[in-house]
Structures are given as C-alpha cells and as structure tokens.
XYZ file of C-alpha atoms in Angstrom:
582
model
C 80.653 -12.224 -77.004
C 78.677 -15.247 -77.157
C 78.233 -18.033 -74.495
C 81.964 -19.411 -73.500
C 81.298 -23.134 -72.140
C 84.678 -22.875 -70.216
C 83.261 -19.574 -68.212
C 81.758 -19.330 -64.836
C 79.413 -16.344 -63.846
C 79.557 -17.203 -60.360
C 83.181 -16.809 -59.969
C 83.966 -13.920 -62.249
C 81.490 -12.146 -59.726
C 84.591 -12.316 -56.732
C 86.548 -10.624 -59.804
C 84.679 -7.777 -60.403
C 83.723 -9.032 -63.389
C 79.481 -9.767 -64.432
C 79.779 -12.328 -67.676
C 76.821 -11.033 -69.394
C 76.905 -13.393 -71.819
C 76.371 -16.626 -69.356
C 73.472 -14.793 -67.853
C 71.774 -13.438 -71.019
C 68.976 -13.812 -72.657
C 67.984 -16.166 -70.279
C 68.106 -19.406 -72.126
C 64.342 -21.390 -73.492
C 63.806 -24.972 -74.599
C 63.118 -25.653 -78.155
C 59.517 -25.872 -79.044
C 60.128 -29.793 -79.667
C 61.141 -30.301 -76.406
C 58.900 -28.545 -74.672
C 56.361 -30.322 -75.568
C 58.332 -33.759 -75.215
C 58.461 -32.719 -71.527
C 54.841 -31.113 -70.930
C 53.412 -34.520 -72.051
C 55.752 -36.109 -69.659
C 54.969 -33.429 -66.732
C 50.812 -34.226 -67.742
C 51.203 -38.093 -67.421
C 52.894 -37.780 -64.146
C 50.932 -35.555 -62.652
C 47.552 -37.968 -63.523
C 49.607 -40.308 -61.596
C 50.737 -38.705 -58.797
C 48.067 -37.316 -57.699
C 46.533 -40.555 -57.274
C 49.434 -41.745 -54.740
C 48.283 -41.485 -51.242
C 51.418 -39.755 -50.001
C 49.911 -40.066 -46.131
C 49.657 -43.232 -46.678
C 53.206 -43.853 -47.798
C 54.694 -41.937 -45.081
C 52.341 -43.848 -42.387
C 53.623 -47.634 -44.065
C 57.158 -45.960 -44.587
C 58.231 -48.327 -46.989
C 57.703 -48.070 -51.082
C 54.899 -50.478 -52.593
C 56.336 -52.153 -54.976
C 53.251 -52.080 -57.515
C 54.121 -48.104 -57.180
C 57.637 -48.914 -58.191
C 56.518 -50.861 -61.203
C 53.890 -47.733 -61.724
C 57.469 -45.453 -62.130
C 58.975 -48.332 -64.638
C 56.271 -48.393 -66.585
C 55.940 -43.893 -66.871
C 59.347 -44.237 -67.855
C 60.551 -42.224 -64.739
C 63.967 -44.692 -64.325
C 65.201 -43.551 -67.597
C 64.320 -39.942 -68.060
C 68.097 -38.922 -68.983
C 69.212 -42.185 -69.831
C 70.066 -41.750 -74.463
C 67.482 -42.744 -76.592
C 69.961 -44.608 -78.140
C 70.309 -47.031 -74.823
C 66.157 -46.928 -73.891
C 66.096 -44.202 -72.226
C 64.223 -41.076 -73.013
C 67.116 -38.507 -73.018
C 66.100 -35.673 -71.925
C 68.272 -32.447 -71.204
C 68.939 -31.673 -67.533
C 66.202 -28.623 -68.256
C 63.528 -31.397 -69.148
C 64.493 -33.648 -66.429
C 64.824 -30.971 -63.833
C 61.493 -30.186 -64.637
C 59.981 -33.715 -64.579
C 61.528 -33.778 -61.093
C 59.721 -30.582 -60.113
C 56.652 -31.721 -61.120
C 57.290 -35.222 -58.791
C 58.333 -33.542 -55.604
C 55.500 -31.520 -55.366
C 53.400 -34.720 -55.117
C 55.550 -36.518 -53.331
C 59.098 -36.517 -51.250
C 59.713 -40.164 -50.963
C 58.938 -40.619 -54.421
C 60.774 -37.676 -56.124
C 64.081 -38.767 -53.468
C 63.995 -42.647 -54.899
C 63.808 -41.213 -58.780
C 66.466 -38.419 -58.019
C 69.097 -40.954 -56.090
C 68.563 -42.944 -59.414
C 68.656 -40.702 -61.873
C 70.784 -37.890 -60.387
C 73.829 -39.329 -58.948
C 72.859 -43.037 -59.076
C 74.021 -43.785 -62.491
C 75.034 -40.109 -63.334
C 79.025 -41.452 -62.916
C 77.894 -43.682 -65.693
C 76.832 -41.213 -68.124
C 79.246 -38.510 -67.243
C 82.435 -41.039 -66.994
C 81.422 -44.665 -68.450
C 83.383 -45.676 -71.359
C 81.046 -47.021 -74.483
C 81.247 -50.529 -73.024
C 80.095 -49.795 -69.770
C 76.821 -47.793 -71.061
C 75.560 -50.600 -73.184
C 75.717 -52.555 -70.969
C 74.054 -51.332 -67.928
C 72.391 -48.067 -69.038
C 69.415 -50.020 -70.979
C 68.409 -51.874 -67.756
C 69.046 -48.695 -65.665
C 66.539 -46.841 -68.098
C 63.601 -49.706 -67.818
C 64.029 -49.299 -63.960
C 65.070 -53.114 -64.293
C 68.001 -52.186 -62.097
C 67.568 -49.478 -59.527
C 70.908 -47.618 -58.762
C 72.080 -45.732 -55.518
C 75.375 -43.568 -54.670
C 77.821 -44.806 -52.283
C 79.853 -42.358 -50.931
C 79.193 -41.440 -47.273
C 80.199 -43.657 -43.704
C 79.949 -43.767 -40.752
C 83.136 -42.025 -40.270
C 82.751 -39.492 -43.108
C 80.178 -37.372 -44.605
C 81.288 -34.196 -46.609
C 85.363 -35.013 -45.694
C 84.936 -37.755 -48.155
C 88.912 -38.508 -48.234
C 88.057 -39.976 -44.648
C 86.339 -42.761 -46.389
C 87.508 -46.359 -45.187
C 86.451 -48.590 -47.580
C 88.757 -50.086 -49.378
C 89.303 -51.779 -52.779
C 92.575 -53.509 -53.013
C 93.315 -55.028 -56.756
C 94.402 -58.376 -57.549
C 97.744 -60.057 -57.893
C 96.849 -61.056 -61.491
C 95.381 -57.301 -62.110
C 92.075 -58.442 -63.602
C 89.798 -56.826 -60.654
C 90.161 -55.256 -57.204
C 88.876 -56.533 -53.696
C 86.031 -54.792 -52.225
C 85.557 -53.935 -48.632
C 83.911 -51.740 -46.766
C 80.542 -49.943 -45.848
C 78.436 -47.178 -46.530
C 75.539 -45.451 -44.550
C 72.472 -43.736 -45.097
C 71.988 -44.742 -48.518
C 68.650 -44.103 -50.475
C 67.438 -46.574 -52.439
C 70.060 -49.459 -51.092
C 67.352 -51.996 -50.149
C 66.067 -52.212 -53.584
C 69.469 -51.112 -55.803
C 70.806 -53.777 -57.867
C 73.713 -50.888 -59.457
C 75.942 -48.620 -57.007
C 78.370 -46.398 -57.701
C 80.892 -47.002 -54.926
C 83.622 -44.904 -53.822
C 86.969 -46.448 -52.300
C 90.045 -46.005 -51.157
C 92.797 -47.152 -53.866
C 95.859 -46.243 -52.208
C 96.002 -45.905 -48.365
C 96.872 -42.774 -46.802
C 100.486 -42.260 -45.496
C 101.632 -39.761 -43.203
C 102.716 -37.720 -46.242
C 99.448 -37.522 -48.100
C 95.718 -38.717 -48.548
C 95.467 -42.034 -50.343
C 93.774 -42.156 -53.619
C 89.706 -42.918 -54.322
C 88.503 -44.686 -56.991
C 84.516 -45.040 -58.521
C 83.251 -48.268 -58.798
C 80.522 -49.622 -60.724
C 78.887 -52.592 -58.580
C 75.746 -55.008 -59.069
C 75.012 -57.203 -57.065
C 75.294 -60.273 -58.425
C 78.516 -59.768 -58.232
C 78.081 -61.351 -54.419
C 79.194 -60.030 -51.085
C 76.668 -56.846 -51.277
C 74.338 -57.095 -48.531
C 72.461 -53.866 -47.006
C 71.351 -53.389 -43.902
C 67.011 -52.597 -42.184
C 65.060 -49.636 -43.885
C 66.016 -46.678 -41.974
C 63.379 -45.131 -39.800
C 63.687 -41.598 -40.578
C 62.132 -38.060 -39.842
C 60.400 -37.413 -43.512
C 60.880 -38.454 -46.851
C 60.356 -42.264 -44.884
C 58.828 -44.398 -47.698
C 62.425 -43.883 -49.593
C 64.256 -46.689 -49.231
C 67.195 -45.542 -47.056
C 69.588 -48.403 -45.314
C 73.387 -48.975 -45.026
C 74.851 -51.263 -47.798
C 78.060 -53.353 -47.099
C 80.546 -54.885 -49.397
C 82.066 -57.948 -48.072
C 85.437 -59.591 -50.355
C 83.471 -58.111 -53.835
C 85.360 -59.220 -56.556
C 85.053 -56.192 -58.740
C 86.364 -56.990 -62.256
C 88.671 -54.147 -63.191
C 86.293 -53.160 -66.465
C 83.919 -51.867 -63.544
C 86.056 -48.283 -63.025
C 84.645 -45.608 -63.901
C 86.622 -43.082 -64.833
C 89.846 -43.275 -63.808
C 91.881 -45.300 -60.908
C 92.701 -42.560 -58.390
C 90.713 -40.283 -60.057
C 87.242 -40.950 -57.988
C 87.402 -37.339 -56.331
C 86.656 -35.704 -59.170
C 84.190 -38.188 -60.177
C 81.920 -38.051 -56.865
C 82.080 -34.222 -57.109
C 80.935 -34.148 -60.918
C 78.299 -36.235 -60.150
C 77.129 -33.811 -57.459
C 77.460 -30.622 -59.073
C 76.094 -31.933 -62.305
C 72.987 -33.757 -60.091
C 71.814 -30.669 -58.081
C 69.290 -29.232 -60.395
C 67.378 -32.296 -59.637
C 67.206 -31.467 -56.009
C 66.593 -27.327 -56.834
C 63.780 -28.520 -59.256
C 62.599 -30.367 -56.372
C 62.585 -27.617 -54.309
C 61.104 -25.175 -56.978
C 57.779 -28.042 -57.015
C 57.709 -28.666 -53.434
C 57.407 -24.695 -52.665
C 54.763 -24.134 -55.659
C 52.459 -27.545 -54.135
C 52.845 -25.413 -50.302
C 52.126 -22.223 -52.068
C 48.942 -23.097 -53.653
C 48.103 -25.126 -50.171
C 48.423 -21.416 -48.657
C 46.636 -19.573 -51.123
C 43.551 -21.679 -51.137
C 43.638 -21.432 -47.389
C 44.186 -18.201 -46.885
C 41.588 -17.822 -48.922
C 38.778 -20.023 -47.628
C 39.505 -19.645 -43.926
C 37.684 -16.696 -42.011
C 38.684 -14.927 -39.070
C 36.722 -11.779 -38.130
C 34.599 -11.816 -40.960
C 36.937 -11.719 -43.517
C 39.277 -14.041 -45.581
C 42.328 -14.108 -43.637
C 44.201 -13.672 -47.456
C 42.471 -10.296 -46.778
C 45.450 -8.875 -44.141
C 48.432 -8.234 -44.824
C 50.745 -10.068 -42.070
C 49.112 -13.147 -44.336
C 49.460 -11.277 -47.829
C 53.142 -10.752 -46.658
C 53.320 -14.360 -46.227
C 51.677 -15.542 -49.681
C 54.163 -12.656 -51.589
C 57.653 -13.538 -49.970
C 56.795 -17.347 -50.677
C 55.655 -16.640 -54.236
C 58.700 -14.443 -54.517
C 61.315 -16.752 -53.473
C 59.816 -19.674 -55.630
C 60.505 -17.181 -58.949
C 63.750 -16.648 -57.985
C 64.342 -20.741 -56.875
C 62.872 -21.407 -60.643
C 65.324 -18.857 -62.232
C 68.415 -19.894 -60.535
C 67.866 -23.708 -61.312
C 66.782 -23.038 -64.961
C 69.485 -20.976 -65.724
C 72.310 -23.741 -64.232
C 70.330 -26.469 -65.944
C 70.660 -24.591 -69.359
C 74.349 -23.815 -68.881
C 74.753 -27.599 -68.244
C 72.839 -28.247 -71.647
C 74.518 -25.558 -73.352
C 78.089 -27.468 -73.173
C 79.150 -25.591 -69.664
C 81.514 -27.411 -68.063
C 82.297 -24.958 -64.857
C 78.954 -24.391 -63.108
C 79.855 -26.158 -59.568
C 79.606 -23.017 -57.926
C 76.069 -21.764 -59.472
C 74.739 -25.638 -58.498
C 75.934 -24.942 -55.452
C 74.434 -21.595 -54.529
C 71.228 -23.168 -56.702
C 70.890 -25.714 -54.005
C 71.654 -23.569 -50.667
C 68.965 -21.060 -52.032
C 66.204 -23.439 -52.885
C 66.329 -25.843 -50.203
C 66.239 -22.963 -47.903
C 63.206 -20.993 -49.389
C 61.628 -24.895 -49.639
C 62.153 -24.948 -45.918
C 61.002 -21.457 -45.204
C 57.511 -22.260 -47.987
C 56.682 -25.028 -45.843
C 57.660 -23.615 -42.181
C 55.422 -20.649 -43.233
C 52.450 -22.104 -45.213
C 51.895 -24.117 -41.837
C 51.786 -21.033 -40.405
C 48.714 -19.770 -42.210
C 47.074 -23.215 -41.487
C 47.489 -22.472 -38.062
C 45.975 -24.619 -35.577
C 45.137 -26.838 -38.815
C 48.099 -27.122 -39.944
C 49.561 -29.128 -37.269
C 47.370 -31.734 -37.217
C 48.178 -35.160 -38.768
C 45.304 -35.237 -41.016
C 46.349 -32.499 -42.827
C 49.159 -32.754 -44.919
C 51.696 -29.172 -43.750
C 53.594 -31.235 -40.660
C 54.018 -33.981 -43.149
C 55.715 -31.526 -46.045
C 57.585 -30.065 -43.227
C 58.881 -33.283 -42.605
C 59.947 -34.112 -45.914
C 61.447 -30.973 -47.053
C 64.016 -30.835 -44.441
C 66.644 -33.116 -45.253
C 66.961 -30.770 -48.523
C 69.535 -28.722 -46.702
C 71.476 -31.811 -45.554
C 71.647 -33.996 -48.449
C 74.124 -34.027 -51.224
C 76.382 -31.444 -49.518
C 75.044 -29.407 -46.176
C 74.515 -26.161 -46.560
C 77.320 -25.000 -44.432
C 79.875 -26.951 -46.495
C 78.508 -25.495 -49.767
C 78.670 -22.032 -48.328
C 82.367 -22.250 -47.884
C 82.804 -24.081 -51.130
C 80.700 -21.181 -52.739
C 83.192 -18.803 -50.773
C 86.600 -20.849 -51.139
C 86.113 -21.241 -54.886
C 85.131 -17.290 -55.420
C 88.607 -16.222 -53.631
C 90.704 -18.427 -56.147
C 90.834 -16.113 -59.271
C 91.513 -13.420 -57.714
C 94.054 -15.157 -54.974
C 96.376 -15.378 -58.442
C 95.984 -11.868 -59.517
C 97.649 -10.685 -55.664
C 101.148 -11.467 -55.779
C 102.232 -13.978 -53.068
C 99.352 -16.248 -53.242
C 101.019 -17.514 -57.010
C 99.874 -21.087 -58.557
C 100.617 -23.037 -55.335
C 97.668 -21.643 -53.485
C 95.380 -21.589 -56.682
C 95.944 -25.320 -57.045
C 94.853 -26.380 -53.564
C 91.800 -23.834 -53.786
C 90.528 -26.329 -56.672
C 89.760 -28.805 -54.378
C 88.615 -26.459 -51.382
C 86.951 -28.675 -49.797
C 89.468 -31.074 -49.817
C 91.749 -28.798 -49.311
C 90.374 -27.738 -45.412
C 93.301 -29.096 -44.220
C 96.252 -28.624 -46.378
C 95.220 -25.313 -47.350
C 97.228 -24.097 -43.520
C 100.365 -24.977 -44.866
C 100.000 -22.348 -47.454
C 101.454 -18.595 -46.548
C 100.548 -15.087 -48.235
C 103.765 -13.185 -48.719
C 103.576 -9.800 -49.013
C 100.872 -8.391 -51.372
C 101.849 -5.681 -53.592
C 99.857 -5.828 -56.314
C 95.917 -4.261 -57.126
C 93.160 -6.424 -58.308
C 92.422 -4.268 -61.934
C 88.886 -3.460 -60.967
C 86.633 -2.429 -63.885
C 82.749 -1.421 -64.023
C 80.727 -3.807 -65.885
C 77.819 -2.586 -67.422
C 75.146 -4.875 -67.777
C 73.217 -3.651 -71.241
C 71.091 -6.364 -72.021
C 68.628 -5.958 -68.932
C 65.144 -4.273 -69.402
C 65.057 -0.544 -68.884
C 62.388 -1.182 -66.171
C 65.244 -2.731 -63.978
C 67.858 -0.349 -64.756
C 68.308 0.670 -60.948
C 68.562 -3.375 -59.920
C 70.939 -3.650 -62.685
C 73.064 -0.528 -60.692
C 73.371 -2.367 -57.137
C 74.410 -5.237 -58.868
C 77.165 -3.767 -61.008
C 78.273 -1.609 -57.409
C 77.855 -4.889 -55.403
C 80.067 -6.977 -58.097
C 82.653 -4.228 -57.075
C 82.064 -3.891 -53.803
C 82.814 -7.745 -53.602
C 85.694 -7.910 -55.498
C 86.663 -5.601 -53.044
C 86.008 -7.430 -49.752
C 87.460 -10.602 -51.414
C 90.615 -8.465 -52.081
C 90.956 -7.100 -48.749
C 90.091 -10.760 -46.492
C 92.721 -12.079 -48.490
C 95.348 -9.758 -47.162
C 93.938 -9.509 -43.663
C 93.995 -13.632 -43.177
C 96.449 -14.759 -45.946
C 97.295 -18.223 -44.914
C 94.441 -18.241 -42.292
C 91.977 -17.827 -44.905
C 90.435 -21.417 -45.261
C 89.867 -21.244 -40.266
C 87.891 -17.527 -41.369
C 84.697 -19.523 -41.401
C 82.630 -16.147 -40.850
C 84.235 -13.653 -43.551
C 84.365 -16.810 -46.198
C 80.378 -17.451 -45.427
C 79.545 -13.430 -46.125
C 81.592 -14.214 -49.093
C 79.208 -16.789 -50.415
C 76.072 -15.059 -48.817
C 77.078 -11.471 -51.269
C 77.669 -14.018 -54.272
C 74.722 -16.067 -53.638
C 72.303 -12.870 -53.633
C 74.221 -11.367 -56.403
C 73.897 -14.807 -59.074
C 70.210 -14.672 -58.101
C 69.516 -11.422 -58.580
C 71.224 -11.872 -62.454
C 69.093 -14.642 -62.705
C 65.442 -12.791 -61.399
C 66.988 -9.617 -63.489
C 68.133 -12.146 -66.915
C 65.059 -14.411 -66.527
C 62.345 -10.610 -66.075
C 63.664 -9.142 -68.783
C 63.674 -11.970 -71.127
C 59.565 -12.020 -70.589
C 58.723 -8.599 -71.287
C 61.039 -8.927 -73.841
C 58.871 -11.971 -75.448
C 55.713 -11.092 -73.974
C 55.537 -7.121 -73.522
C 55.362 -5.164 -70.551
C 52.234 -4.987 -69.584
C 51.854 -8.462 -69.733
C 54.340 -8.948 -67.216
C 53.280 -6.794 -64.289
C 53.331 -9.578 -61.705
C 56.485 -11.163 -62.366
C 58.440 -7.475 -62.777
C 56.766 -7.600 -59.037
C 58.815 -10.496 -58.266
C 62.302 -9.498 -59.557
C 61.764 -5.794 -57.544
C 60.446 -7.469 -54.358
C 63.606 -9.802 -54.439
C 66.166 -7.451 -55.644
C 65.523 -4.948 -52.989
C 65.162 -7.768 -50.104
C 69.139 -8.680 -51.572
C 70.298 -5.479 -52.211
C 69.311 -4.706 -47.910
C 71.256 -8.331 -47.340
C 74.340 -7.391 -49.318
C 74.918 -4.572 -47.394
C 74.340 -5.572 -44.268
C 76.829 -8.623 -45.233
C 79.398 -5.674 -46.862
C 78.993 -4.295 -43.442
C 79.556 -6.906 -40.568
C 82.638 -7.990 -42.754
C 84.147 -5.284 -40.003
C 81.547 -4.676 -37.842
C 80.343 -7.840 -36.437
C 80.708 -10.269 -33.136
C 82.412 -12.953 -34.668
C 85.076 -13.323 -31.972
C 82.175 -13.202 -28.897
C 80.475 -15.856 -30.694
C 83.400 -17.763 -30.922
C 84.476 -17.880 -27.422
C 80.300 -18.565 -26.189
C 80.771 -21.825 -28.635
C 83.954 -22.091 -27.071
C 82.793 -21.591 -23.668
C 79.701 -24.030 -24.152
C 81.653 -26.780 -25.953
C 83.835 -26.808 -22.345
C 80.780 -26.954 -20.327
C 78.767 -29.899 -22.169
C 75.887 -27.404 -21.390
C 74.057 -23.786 -20.625
C 75.300 -23.372 -17.218
C 73.356 -19.936 -16.564
C 70.368 -20.349 -14.187
C 67.852 -17.933 -12.734
C 67.989 -20.055 -9.413
C 72.136 -19.898 -9.257
C-alpha cells in the first residue's frame, strides 16, 4: 500500500498493526531542497559561530543588533511561503535549520522557534488568504515578531481553564479582549500575537468555547510585563502579556469561532518538529564537546576516552542522538507528505528528544568533571538552557498521558461496550480528563482481532530486531485490551498504567524509525559503509527491547499502590517525617 495521509503508524501500534508503508522507506529530501537547506545551514552556522552565548546568558538580554542580523539572514521567514516573501522551506528543511541554530545557542533558537513554530503557525494552518496577505510578508522579514499566547496564571496544560475573555460587540464588528498571559516567549518584542480566549463562558453543564485571534500591538490595549529572570535560555525575551479592552476585529479570528482548542493543539502538534530538531542540534554539540575533551584529557597517563565507562557515555550519547534524529525527520517528512494524523508521533518525538538532550547535557558535564562545573566552560549554561525542553510545548508527563489515552481509542472502538461515546471523548484526551470519568465500560464480550504483521522492507541484518518489534506490537495490543477491561471507566485515572502503554509505544515508534532509516542507508550506501549506523541501531533496539519487556512485566508486577500511598502521606504531612533522631 502507498503512504496514507490519513493513517497514523503510532496509533496503529496499540491495535496490533504495523503500517509499514507509513515508515518504509525512510524519507529523504530531494536534491534541490537539500542543496537549498545546506546553503542556509552553512550561512547560519557561520553567523552563529560568532555569537558569544556566555555573554548573552550573563546579560539576560536579546540585543537589537542580533535580532537585526537574524532578519537579514532571513531566519524569521524560513517557513513563510515564497509568494508571501519567505523562503518557503518544507517542515524537514525548517527542522534542519532549527537543529543548526539550537546547536549554537538556546536563546536564539527559542526566539526563532517561538516565532515560526508556534507564533504565527496558526495563521499558516488556519488563516484566510486575506489574513495571510496582510501579515505574512511582515512576519517573513521579521518586521513583525510573533508570539503564542495560551498559558495563564491559573492554566497550563489544562487549556480549557483559561480566563481571558473575548466578548463580541452588539454590532458584531469586533471582540473586546481582556486577560493576561504569562511566560510568553517574545512577549516583550512581538507585534503579532496568536491569542486564545473564551468566547463562550463556562456553565455548570459544559465548558466554554475557546477562539483563536490574531492580535497586533497597534490595536492598542496590549502591554507586557518585565523580562523574566529565568534559569536558562536567559537572553530570550519572556514576559507576561496583558490585553485591556483590546478591540479585535472579527476579521482577526483564526479558524472558526469556538474552535480555538483545535487550533491550539494543531499548532503545538505541528510545531513539535522544530523543538525535536533543536534537541538533535543540542545533542550533537554536546557530543562534540564531550568527544574533544575525552580525547585530550589524560588521567593515569591515558586519554580518558580510552576508559570503558567514558566510552559507554559517549556511545549512548551518540546512540540517542541517532534515534532522536531518526524520529524527528520521520515526523517532519510525514507532514511534508501531506499527513494529517501525526500527533502521537510528534508527542513521542518531543518526549524522547527532550529527555535524550537532558541526559546528554548531564553526561557531557560528567565527562568534563570538575571543569564542567565551572562557569567559564559551556556545560553548565547548556544544562540550564536545555532543562526547559521537558516543560514547554506540553510537559512530558501530560504528553505521555496523551500518547497512552489516544492510543487506546481505536482498540476501544472494537471492544463491545465502549462504543462511539467513549471514542469521541478520547479524541481530545487531555481536554477530557474530567469528562471521561462519566463514561462507563460495560461488559466486554468482543476480542480485538489480532494478527501478526510482518515487516518486509527492513534490511536482513535487522531481522532479529524486526521480530522483536512485531512481537512487542502484538503484546502492546494485548496489554491495551487488558487495561481497558480491567479499569473500565477509571482508565483515565490510572495514570501509571497509561504511562506504561505510552512508554512501550514510544520505544516501538523509535525502533521502527531507526530500523527504517538504517535499512535505507544500507540500501543506498552498501552494507560495508554503514557499520556505525548499524551499531547505533542494534544498540538502541537492544536497550529499547529490554525497556519494553520491563514495562510489560510491570503491568502486573509493580509497586504502584505503595508509591501512591507514600505520596498521599507526604502530601498530608507536607514534609518528610522520618528522622534518625526520632
């Protein structure tokens, strides 16, 4: 079968299916696109290599001359279509450029990513032609910098709890916007804001409706607070943004009135390839630093890179980077090929890549030893910069629940008793965390139709790894059904079980991405030229296989109840109570 734009290979795993044609062959950029991106990457690297990241970190400010240089390089218009004055890169091309930028400096990467990945992405995805013609040319040049305004003092991952209001005027010509958003990247330098507000208030019977708006600073009533003093990415401009009686024309609605939640989730799903690629760039930079230090630092008369435990750190850093890269560019290519259902794969990539980057930062500092702890070295700054990746664009905890809860939807439809009602609720699983408590799981009498799915397009050298994936996919489907049967209407509250389903699925998606990529490289270069890539794939698949089976085992042999009881006790006490003096 050819690539199916409507299909999700990540979701299919929970149903016991491997959609081979969604993953094989591993996608590649065409020659012309590759050359264009290479030129941009080389020019960007040349400029970024001259930026003093330590100075930016110390000052905690984004210099006007740096922003102007980014404008001149065209980096604000990477994904703006050429007809609107931008470079018009594909998602894959954009991701590769963001990878390069993030490898040099986190603050610059976040500034550009907040602009393109999420700041005006709603305009690209849902904007009318009139809206695009009006704003995209100025966004492409950086004359207007964009920001994404969702988070509020009382809402984070729970988007439906926002309190910003937009009330329609009596004559229907505009909305009166009032509210405050916090922790907004580019908040102090942006002139274009994608703002989410309630256009229908909450009632006891149902949640209100959210609408997305394009708000420009020249409308009046838009102000921002002071620059936040952050742990990392200190030079990126993070502020609160206030909207006081802002008259927003009805023509500025992005998408449809009341459909803002869909707009927000689409933006975040679409934008995660930029964050995932940035994590690849960070890992590559850290691996380079660590390898250089391990090759030159001597202890006991030998370079420390010759010692086994240092080799292990370097090897696993390279392995995780290969996996991160494989996942990221598989998802970006899915979008470029017209795929519309990639939210699970995007969430998995964000989780894996952000955590791989954090491990790489920790391990690189460890390899540097005491030197790594000194501020004149880049390690501690990078460590602080990368910590945010596990938090923004959806915390990894929430995204794990998203992957797990979304994954059980299709199997749920095949279990008698779940029906369409639960399936509809699971379409927006995070939104429905409270709603799903009201849905019951009636007596189940139907079994999910399992059937072993063969992968036929992987290279012969990966046969064992393919068999492990095929078996694990069937076991994931079995565990999914078991969890649904066991927990019924309480499934949303069983977050430990949901997390295990997600962990298995993430590892399986990563294994498939790596197997596909490595098979493609072998086919193109020849087996003898791909020894390192094959070792990277084999090493990861072994680790992932062990984790998958640990999660399967933990489904029935775990300490969940003890951990929750300890947590409840700690919450009640508000502290750790034990003391050897007691």
